[in-house]
Amino acid sequence: PLPGRARDAAFRVSACMGENDIGGALSAALGLSNAVDVFINDTTPFKLAKDPANMERVGHILYDCVESIRIASVLLSCALPEKMGALLGMMGQPVPMDDGSFEEPMDSLCAWGRLKAGDAITKGEGLFPRADGADPEPGAR
């Protein structure tokens, strides 16, 4: 299901951007991210990983998740170029320029399968740290 969701999200983002519908484009990209969350909850890869016999299936599940997040990151780069650039860089993928655009065409960047088995993904700092309970509410200052 995720490859199709990623393809649909890329198509919807492109269509929305052509109509200057930034909100629609962001909604489509975030919808892909939400689909990954649902997919993880439905497939329970971390429970499956407890049995070595399931490792091939777990690998496929996690690949689909990471590839979908890669595509969602490309699609969100116009709004969050710095954060999505950091995430794409951790995956060894092309990063957006300062304005959120790429040197490569979007359809190529959003093609399923750019990540290959064995590609290194580096751990980085949290892109969106959780708010500390002691932090004031937004707008409280």
Coordinates of N, CA and C in Angstrom, one line a residue:
P1 N 0.8 -1.2 0.0 CA 0.0 0.0 0.0 C 0.8 1.3 0.0
L2 N 2.0 1.3 0.7 CA 2.8 2.5 0.7 C 3.3 3.0 -0.6
P3 N 3.8 2.1 -1.5 CA 4.3 2.6 -2.8 C 3.2 3.4 -3.6
G4 N 2.0 2.9 -3.5 CA 0.8 3.6 -4.2 C 0.5 4.9 -3.5
R5 N 0.5 4.9 -2.1 CA 0.3 6.1 -1.4 C 1.3 7.2 -1.7
A6 N 2.6 6.7 -1.8 CA 3.6 7.7 -2.1 C 3.4 8.3 -3.5
R7 N 3.1 7.4 -4.5 CA 2.9 7.9 -5.9 C 1.7 8.9 -5.9
D8 N 0.6 8.5 -5.2 CA -0.6 9.4 -5.1 C -0.2 10.7 -4.5
A9 N 0.5 10.7 -3.4 CA 0.9 11.9 -2.7 C 1.7 12.8 -3.6
A10 N 2.7 12.3 -4.3 CA 3.5 13.1 -5.2 C 2.7 13.7 -6.3
F11 N 1.7 12.9 -6.9 CA 0.8 13.5 -7.9 C 0.0 14.6 -7.3
R12 N -0.6 14.4 -6.1 CA -1.4 15.4 -5.5 C -0.6 16.7 -5.2
V13 N 0.6 16.5 -4.7 CA 1.4 17.7 -4.4 C 1.7 18.5 -5.7
S14 N 2.1 17.8 -6.7 CA 2.3 18.4 -8.0 C 1.1 19.2 -8.5
A15 N 0.0 18.5 -8.4 CA -1.3 19.2 -8.9 C -1.6 20.4 -8.1
C16 N -1.5 20.3 -6.7 CA -1.8 21.4 -5.9 C -0.8 22.6 -6.1
M17 N 0.5 22.3 -6.3 CA 1.5 23.3 -6.5 C 1.2 24.0 -7.8
G18 N 0.7 23.3 -8.8 CA 0.3 23.9 -10.1 C -0.8 24.9 -10.0
E19 N -1.6 24.7 -8.9 CA -2.8 25.6 -8.7 C -2.5 26.6 -7.5
N20 N -1.2 26.7 -7.1 CA -0.8 27.5 -6.0 C -1.6 27.2 -4.7
D21 N -1.9 25.9 -4.5 CA -2.6 25.5 -3.3 C -1.6 24.9 -2.4
I22 N -0.9 25.7 -1.7 CA 0.2 25.3 -0.8 C -0.4 24.4 0.4
G23 N -1.5 24.8 0.9 CA -2.1 24.0 2.0 C -2.5 22.6 1.5
G24 N -3.0 22.5 0.3 CA -3.3 21.2 -0.2 C -2.1 20.3 -0.4
A25 N -1.0 21.0 -0.9 CA 0.2 20.3 -1.2 C 0.8 19.7 0.2
L26 N 0.8 20.6 1.2 CA 1.3 20.2 2.5 C 0.4 19.1 3.1
S27 N -0.9 19.2 2.9 CA -1.8 18.1 3.4 C -1.5 16.8 2.7
A28 N -1.3 16.8 1.4 CA -1.0 15.6 0.7 C 0.4 14.9 1.2
A29 N 1.4 15.8 1.4 CA 2.7 15.3 1.9 C 2.6 14.7 3.3
L30 N 1.9 15.5 4.1 CA 1.7 15.0 5.5 C 0.8 13.7 5.6
G31 N -0.1 13.6 4.6 CA -0.9 12.4 4.5 C -0.1 11.2 4.3
L32 N 1.0 11.3 3.5 CA 1.9 10.2 3.3 C 2.6 9.8 4.6
S33 N 3.0 10.8 5.4 CA 3.7 10.6 6.6 C 2.7 9.9 7.6
N34 N 1.5 10.3 7.6 CA 0.5 9.6 8.5 C 0.2 8.2 8.0
A35 N 0.3 8.0 6.7 CA 0.1 6.6 6.2 C 1.2 5.7 6.7
V36 N 2.4 6.2 6.8 CA 3.5 5.4 7.4 C 3.2 5.0 8.8
D37 N 2.7 5.9 9.6 CA 2.4 5.7 11.0 C 1.3 4.6 11.1
V38 N 0.3 4.7 10.3 CA -0.8 3.6 10.2 C -0.2 2.3 9.8
F39 N 0.7 2.3 8.8 CA 1.3 1.1 8.3 C 2.1 0.4 9.4
I40 N 2.9 1.2 10.1 CA 3.7 0.6 11.2 C 2.8 0.0 12.3
N41 N 1.7 0.7 12.7 CA 0.8 0.1 13.6 C 0.1 -1.1 13.2
D42 N -0.2 -1.2 11.9 CA -0.9 -2.3 11.3 C 0.0 -3.5 11.1
T43 N 1.3 -3.3 10.8 CA 2.2 -4.4 10.5 C 3.0 -4.8 11.7
T44 N 3.1 -4.0 12.7 CA 3.9 -4.3 13.9 C 5.3 -4.9 13.7
P45 N 6.1 -4.2 12.9 CA 7.4 -4.8 12.6 C 8.3 -5.1 13.8
F46 N 8.1 -4.3 14.9 CA 9.0 -4.5 16.1 C 8.6 -5.7 16.9
K47 N 7.3 -6.0 16.8 CA 6.9 -7.3 17.4 C 7.3 -8.5 16.5
L48 N 7.2 -8.3 15.2 CA 7.6 -9.4 14.3 C 9.1 -9.7 14.4
A49 N 9.9 -8.6 14.7 CA 11.3 -8.8 14.7 C 11.8 -9.7 15.9
K50 N 10.9 -10.0 16.8 CA 11.3 -10.8 17.9 C 11.5 -12.3 17.5
D51 N 10.9 -12.6 16.4 CA 11.1 -14.0 15.8 C 12.0 -13.9 14.6
P52 N 13.2 -14.5 14.6 CA 14.1 -14.4 13.5 C 13.5 -14.9 12.2
A53 N 12.5 -15.7 12.2 CA 11.9 -16.2 11.0 C 11.2 -15.1 10.2
N54 N 10.9 -14.0 10.9 CA 10.2 -12.9 10.3 C 11.1 -11.8 9.7
M55 N 12.4 -12.0 9.8 CA 13.3 -10.9 9.5 C 13.2 -10.4 8.1
E56 N 12.9 -11.3 7.1 CA 12.8 -10.8 5.7 C 11.6 -9.9 5.6
R57 N 10.5 -10.3 6.2 CA 9.2 -9.5 6.2 C 9.5 -8.2 6.9
V58 N 10.1 -8.2 8.0 CA 10.4 -6.9 8.7 C 11.3 -6.0 7.9
G59 N 12.2 -6.6 7.2 CA 13.1 -5.8 6.3 C 12.2 -5.1 5.2
H60 N 11.3 -5.8 4.6 CA 10.4 -5.2 3.6 C 9.5 -4.1 4.2
I61 N 9.0 -4.3 5.4 CA 8.2 -3.3 6.0 C 9.0 -2.1 6.3
L62 N 10.1 -2.2 6.9 CA 11.0 -1.1 7.2 C 11.4 -0.3 6.0
Y63 N 11.8 -1.1 4.9 CA 12.1 -0.4 3.7 C 11.0 0.4 3.1
D64 N 9.8 -0.1 3.1 CA 8.7 0.7 2.6 C 8.4 1.9 3.5
C65 N 8.7 1.8 4.8 CA 8.5 3.0 5.7 C 9.6 4.1 5.4
V66 N 10.8 3.6 5.3 CA 11.9 4.6 5.0 C 11.8 5.2 3.6
E67 N 11.4 4.5 2.6 CA 11.3 5.0 1.3 C 10.1 6.0 1.3
S68 N 9.0 5.7 2.0 CA 7.9 6.6 2.0 C 8.3 7.9 2.7
I69 N 9.0 7.8 3.8 CA 9.5 9.0 4.5 C 10.4 9.8 3.7
R70 N 11.3 9.2 2.9 CA 12.2 9.9 2.0 C 11.3 10.7 1.0
I71 N 10.3 10.1 0.4 CA 9.5 10.8 -0.6 C 8.7 11.9 0.1
A72 N 8.2 11.7 1.3 CA 7.5 12.7 2.0 C 8.4 13.9 2.3
S73 N 9.7 13.6 2.6 CA 10.6 14.6 2.9 C 10.9 15.5 1.7
V74 N 11.0 14.9 0.5 CA 11.1 15.6 -0.7 C 9.9 16.5 -0.9
L75 N 8.7 16.0 -0.7 CA 7.5 16.7 -0.9 C 7.3 17.9 0.1
L76 N 7.9 17.8 1.3 CA 7.8 18.8 2.3 C 8.9 19.8 2.2
S77 N 9.9 19.6 1.4 CA 11.1 20.5 1.3 C 10.7 21.9 0.9
C78 N 9.7 22.1 0.2 CA 9.3 23.5 -0.2 C 9.0 24.3 1.1
A79 N 8.4 23.7 2.1 CA 8.0 24.4 3.3 C 9.1 24.3 4.4
L80 N 9.8 23.2 4.4 CA 10.8 23.0 5.5 C 12.2 22.6 4.9
P81 N 12.8 23.5 4.1 CA 14.0 23.0 3.4 C 15.1 22.6 4.3
E82 N 15.3 23.3 5.4 CA 16.4 23.0 6.3 C 16.2 21.7 7.0
K83 N 15.0 21.5 7.5 CA 14.8 20.2 8.3 C 14.7 19.0 7.3
M84 N 14.0 19.2 6.2 CA 13.9 18.0 5.3 C 15.3 17.8 4.6
G85 N 16.1 18.8 4.4 CA 17.4 18.7 3.9 C 18.3 17.9 4.8
A86 N 18.1 18.1 6.1 CA 18.9 17.4 7.1 C 18.5 15.9 7.1
L87 N 17.2 15.7 7.0 CA 16.7 14.3 7.0 C 17.1 13.6 5.7
L88 N 17.0 14.2 4.5 CA 17.4 13.6 3.3 C 19.0 13.4 3.3
G89 N 19.7 14.3 3.9 CA 21.1 14.1 4.0 C 21.5 12.9 4.8
M90 N 20.8 12.6 5.9 CA 21.0 11.4 6.7 C 20.8 10.1 5.9
M91 N 19.9 10.2 4.8 CA 19.7 9.1 4.0 C 20.6 9.0 2.8
G92 N 21.5 10.0 2.7 CA 22.4 10.0 1.5 C 21.7 10.4 0.2
Q93 N 20.7 11.2 0.4 CA 19.9 11.6 -0.8 C 20.2 13.1 -1.1
P94 N 19.8 13.5 -2.4 CA 20.0 14.9 -2.7 C 19.2 15.8 -1.7
V95 N 19.8 16.9 -1.4 CA 19.2 17.9 -0.4 C 18.7 19.1 -1.2
P96 N 17.6 19.8 -0.7 CA 17.1 20.9 -1.4 C 18.1 22.1 -1.3
M97 N 17.9 23.0 -2.2 CA 18.6 24.3 -2.1 C 17.9 25.1 -1.1
D98 N 18.5 26.3 -0.8 CA 18.0 27.2 0.3 C 16.5 27.5 0.1
D99 N 16.0 27.6 -1.2 CA 14.6 27.9 -1.4 C 13.7 26.7 -1.4
G100 N 14.2 25.6 -1.1 CA 13.4 24.3 -1.1 C 13.3 23.6 -2.4
S101 N 13.9 24.1 -3.4 CA 13.9 23.5 -4.7 C 15.1 22.5 -4.9
F102 N 15.0 21.7 -5.9 CA 16.1 20.7 -6.1 C 16.6 20.9 -7.5
E103 N 17.9 20.5 -7.7 CA 18.4 20.5 -9.1 C 17.9 19.4 -10.0
E104 N 17.4 18.4 -9.4 CA 16.8 17.2 -10.1 C 15.3 17.4 -10.2
P105 N 14.7 16.9 -11.3 CA 13.2 17.0 -11.4 C 12.5 16.2 -10.2
M106 N 11.4 16.8 -9.8 CA 10.6 16.2 -8.7 C 10.1 14.8 -9.0
D107 N 9.7 14.5 -10.2 CA 9.2 13.2 -10.5 C 10.3 12.1 -10.3
S108 N 11.6 12.5 -10.6 CA 12.7 11.6 -10.4 C 13.0 11.4 -9.0
L109 N 13.0 12.5 -8.2 CA 13.2 12.5 -6.8 C 12.2 11.6 -6.0
C110 N 10.9 11.6 -6.5 CA 9.8 10.9 -5.9 C 9.6 9.5 -6.4
A111 N 10.5 9.1 -7.3 CA 10.3 7.7 -7.8 C 10.6 6.7 -6.7
W112 N 9.8 5.7 -6.7 CA 9.9 4.6 -5.7 C 11.2 3.8 -6.0
G113 N 12.0 3.5 -5.0 CA 13.1 2.6 -5.1 C 14.5 3.3 -5.2
R114 N 14.6 4.6 -4.9 CA 15.9 5.3 -4.9 C 16.8 4.8 -3.8
L115 N 16.2 4.4 -2.7 CA 17.0 3.8 -1.7 C 17.3 2.4 -2.0
K116 N 18.5 1.9 -1.8 CA 18.8 0.5 -2.2 C 19.2 -0.2 -0.9
A117 N 19.0 -1.5 -0.9 CA 19.4 -2.4 0.2 C 20.8 -2.1 0.5
G118 N 21.1 -1.9 1.8 CA 22.5 -1.7 2.2 C 22.9 -0.2 2.2
D119 N 22.1 0.7 1.7 CA 22.4 2.1 1.8 C 22.5 2.5 3.2
A120 N 23.5 3.3 3.6 CA 23.7 3.7 4.9 C 22.7 4.9 5.3
I121 N 22.2 4.8 6.4 CA 21.4 5.9 7.0 C 22.0 6.3 8.3
T122 N 22.4 7.6 8.4 CA 23.2 8.0 9.5 C 22.2 8.6 10.6
K123 N 22.5 8.4 11.8 CA 21.7 8.9 12.9 C 22.1 10.4 13.1
G124 N 21.1 11.2 13.2 CA 21.3 12.6 13.5 C 20.6 13.1 14.7
E125 N 20.7 14.4 14.9 CA 20.0 15.0 16.0 C 18.5 15.0 15.7
G126 N 17.6 15.0 16.7 CA 16.2 15.1 16.5 C 15.8 16.3 15.7
L127 N 15.0 16.1 14.7 CA 14.7 17.3 13.8 C 13.6 18.1 14.5
F128 N 12.7 17.5 15.2 CA 11.6 18.2 15.9 C 11.6 17.7 17.4
P129 N 12.4 18.3 18.2 CA 12.5 17.8 19.6 C 11.1 18.0 20.3
R130 N 10.8 17.1 21.2 CA 9.6 17.2 22.0 C 9.6 18.4 22.9
A131 N 8.5 19.0 23.0 CA 8.5 20.2 23.9 C 8.6 19.7 25.3
D132 N 9.4 20.4 26.1 CA 9.5 20.2 27.5 C 8.3 20.7 28.3
G133 N 7.8 19.9 29.2 CA 6.6 20.3 29.9 C 6.8 21.7 30.6
A134 N 8.1 22.0 30.9 CA 8.4 23.3 31.6 C 8.4 24.5 30.6
D135 N 8.4 24.2 29.3 CA 8.4 25.3 28.4 C 7.0 26.0 28.4
P136 N 7.0 27.3 28.3 CA 5.8 28.0 28.3 C 4.9 27.7 27.0
E137 N 3.6 27.8 27.1 CA 2.8 27.5 26.0 C 3.1 28.5 24.9
P138 N 2.9 28.1 23.6 CA 3.2 29.0 22.5 C 2.3 30.2 22.7
G139 N 2.9 31.4 22.4 CA 2.2 32.6 22.5 C 2.1 33.2 24.0
A140 N 2.6 32.4 24.9 CA 2.5 32.9 26.3 C 3.4 34.0 26.7
R141 N 4.4 34.2 25.9 CA 5.4 35.2 26.2 C 4.9 36.6 25.9

